[in-house]
Every structure is written in structure tokens, then in C-alpha cells.
C-alpha positions as a Markdown table, in Angstrom:
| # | Residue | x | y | z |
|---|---|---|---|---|
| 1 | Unk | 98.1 | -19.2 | -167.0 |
| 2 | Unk | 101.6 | -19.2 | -166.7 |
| 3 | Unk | 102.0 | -17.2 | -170.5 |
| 4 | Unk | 99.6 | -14.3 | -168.8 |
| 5 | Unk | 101.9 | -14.2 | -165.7 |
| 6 | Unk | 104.4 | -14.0 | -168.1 |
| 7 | Unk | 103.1 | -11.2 | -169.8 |
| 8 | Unk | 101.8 | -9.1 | -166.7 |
| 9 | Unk | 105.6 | -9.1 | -165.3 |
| 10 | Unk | 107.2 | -7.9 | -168.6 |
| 11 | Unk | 105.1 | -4.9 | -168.9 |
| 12 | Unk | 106.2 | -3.2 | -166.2 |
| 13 | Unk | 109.6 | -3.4 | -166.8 |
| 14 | Unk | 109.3 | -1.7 | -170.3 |
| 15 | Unk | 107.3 | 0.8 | -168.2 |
| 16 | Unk | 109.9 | 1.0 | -165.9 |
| 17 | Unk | 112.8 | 1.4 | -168.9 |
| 18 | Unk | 110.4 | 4.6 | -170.5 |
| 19 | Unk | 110.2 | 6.3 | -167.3 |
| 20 | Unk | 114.0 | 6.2 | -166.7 |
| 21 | Unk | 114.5 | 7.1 | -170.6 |
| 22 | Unk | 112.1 | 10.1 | -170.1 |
| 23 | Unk | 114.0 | 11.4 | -166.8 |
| 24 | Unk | 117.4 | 10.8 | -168.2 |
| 25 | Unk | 116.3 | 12.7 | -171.8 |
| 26 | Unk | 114.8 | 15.4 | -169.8 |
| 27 | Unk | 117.6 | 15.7 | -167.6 |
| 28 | Unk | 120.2 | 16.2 | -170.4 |
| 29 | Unk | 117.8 | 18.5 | -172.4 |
| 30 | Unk | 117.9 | 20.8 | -169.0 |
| 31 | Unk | 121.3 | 20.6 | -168.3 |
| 32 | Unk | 122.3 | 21.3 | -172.3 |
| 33 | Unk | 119.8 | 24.4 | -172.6 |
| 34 | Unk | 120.6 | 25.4 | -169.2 |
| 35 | Unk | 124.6 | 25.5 | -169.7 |
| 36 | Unk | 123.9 | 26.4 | -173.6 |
| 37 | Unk | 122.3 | 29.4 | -172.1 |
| 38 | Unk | 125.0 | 30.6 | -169.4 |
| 39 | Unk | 127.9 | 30.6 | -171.7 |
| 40 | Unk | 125.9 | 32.3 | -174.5 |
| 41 | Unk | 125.1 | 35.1 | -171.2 |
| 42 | Unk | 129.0 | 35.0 | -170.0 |
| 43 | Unk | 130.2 | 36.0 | -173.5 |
| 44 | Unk | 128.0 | 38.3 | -173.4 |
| 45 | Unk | 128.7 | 40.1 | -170.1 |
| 46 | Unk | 130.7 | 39.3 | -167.2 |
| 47 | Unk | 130.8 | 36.4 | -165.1 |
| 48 | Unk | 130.0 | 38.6 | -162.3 |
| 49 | Unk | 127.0 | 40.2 | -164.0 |
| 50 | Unk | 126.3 | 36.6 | -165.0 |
| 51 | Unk | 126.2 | 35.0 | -161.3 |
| 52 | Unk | 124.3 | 37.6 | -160.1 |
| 53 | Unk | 121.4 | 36.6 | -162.0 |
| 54 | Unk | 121.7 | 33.2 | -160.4 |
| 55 | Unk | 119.7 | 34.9 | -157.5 |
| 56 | Unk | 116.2 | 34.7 | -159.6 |
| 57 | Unk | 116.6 | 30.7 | -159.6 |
| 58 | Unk | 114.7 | 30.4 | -156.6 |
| 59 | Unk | 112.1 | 32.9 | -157.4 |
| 60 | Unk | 111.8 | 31.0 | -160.8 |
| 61 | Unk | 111.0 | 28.0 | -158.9 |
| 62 | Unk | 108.4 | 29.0 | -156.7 |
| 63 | Unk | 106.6 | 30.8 | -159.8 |
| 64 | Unk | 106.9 | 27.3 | -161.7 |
| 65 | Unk | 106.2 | 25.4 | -158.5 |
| 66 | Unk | 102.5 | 28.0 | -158.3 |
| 67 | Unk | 101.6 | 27.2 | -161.9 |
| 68 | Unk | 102.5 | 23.6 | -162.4 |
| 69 | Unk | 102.1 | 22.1 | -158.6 |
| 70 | Unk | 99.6 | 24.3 | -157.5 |
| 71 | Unk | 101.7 | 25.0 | -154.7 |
| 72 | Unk | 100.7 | 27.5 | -151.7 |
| 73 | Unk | 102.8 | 30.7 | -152.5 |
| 74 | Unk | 103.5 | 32.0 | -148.2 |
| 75 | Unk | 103.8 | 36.2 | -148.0 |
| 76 | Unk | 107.1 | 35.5 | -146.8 |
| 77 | Unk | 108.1 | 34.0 | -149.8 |
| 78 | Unk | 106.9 | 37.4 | -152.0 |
| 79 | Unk | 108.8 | 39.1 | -149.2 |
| 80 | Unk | 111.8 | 37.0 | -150.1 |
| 81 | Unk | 111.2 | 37.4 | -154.0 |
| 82 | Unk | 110.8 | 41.6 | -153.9 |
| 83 | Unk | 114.2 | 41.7 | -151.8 |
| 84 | Unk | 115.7 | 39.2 | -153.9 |
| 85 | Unk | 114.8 | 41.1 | -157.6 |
| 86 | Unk | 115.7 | 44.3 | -155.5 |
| 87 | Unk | 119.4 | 43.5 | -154.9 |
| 88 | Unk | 119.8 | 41.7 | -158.3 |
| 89 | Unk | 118.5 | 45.2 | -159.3 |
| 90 | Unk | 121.0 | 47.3 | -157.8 |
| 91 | Unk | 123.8 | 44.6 | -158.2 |
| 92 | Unk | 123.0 | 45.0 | -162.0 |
């Protein structure tokens, strides 16, 4: 009895240890790509050509959010996207 107690409370814990390993290994492979990616784009062209494209992350998001989350896209939010993609346009 008490070796299964034993047993039901460690396995959690190296559940617990995965999950943080998994969020902290994702985490850093974002962060790496993502900052691997901007400088490659700032040597490219100019920081200020760069930032502007810092603008789509939120449209990126909700597109992501639709496909993966099967989250409610709101008209407002298109409404929000065309303007958005329309200023990085004519910033560009």
C-alpha cells in the first residue's frame, strides 16, 4: 500500500518536470528563431523598415489564434487587420 502511494505521487512530479522542460525548450526555440530572424531582416534593410513590420504581429496572432484555437475571428478585427496591412503598406 504504502509502495503504490509511493509510486502514484512520484509520477506526477516527473510529469510536472516534462511539462516545464517542454515550455522552457519551446520558449528559447521562439525567442532564438524569432531574434535569429530580426537581425538577419535588420542587416538587410533598415531598422525602421524592420519595426514597421512589427505591426503584422497581432494580425499573425489572430490568424494562428483561428487555425490552432478555433477562436471566433470579430469583423472588427478584419477591420483592424485591412487597416493594419494598409499602413504597413504605404509605410513600406
Amino acid at each position: 500500500m504504502l509502495w503504490a502511494l509511493h509510486t502514484n505521487l512520484q509520477t506526477p512530479m516527473l510529469a510536472k518536470y516534462s511539462y516545464y522542460f517542454a515550455a522552457v525548450a519551446s520558449g528559447i526555440l521562439a525567442i532564438l528563431t524569432a531574434n535569429y530572424l530580426w537581425s538577419k531582416g535588420i542587416k538587410k534593410i533598415s531598422p525602421s523598415r524592420t519595426a514597421n513590420y512589427n505591426n503584422l504581429v497581432p494580425i499573425l496572432a489572430f490568424i494562428i489564434s483561428y487555425f490552432t484555437l478555433n477562436e471566433y475571428v470579430l469583423p472588427i478585427q478584419y477591420a483592424g487587420a485591412a487597416v493594419t496591412i494598409i499602413g504597413v503598406w504605404f509605410a513600406k
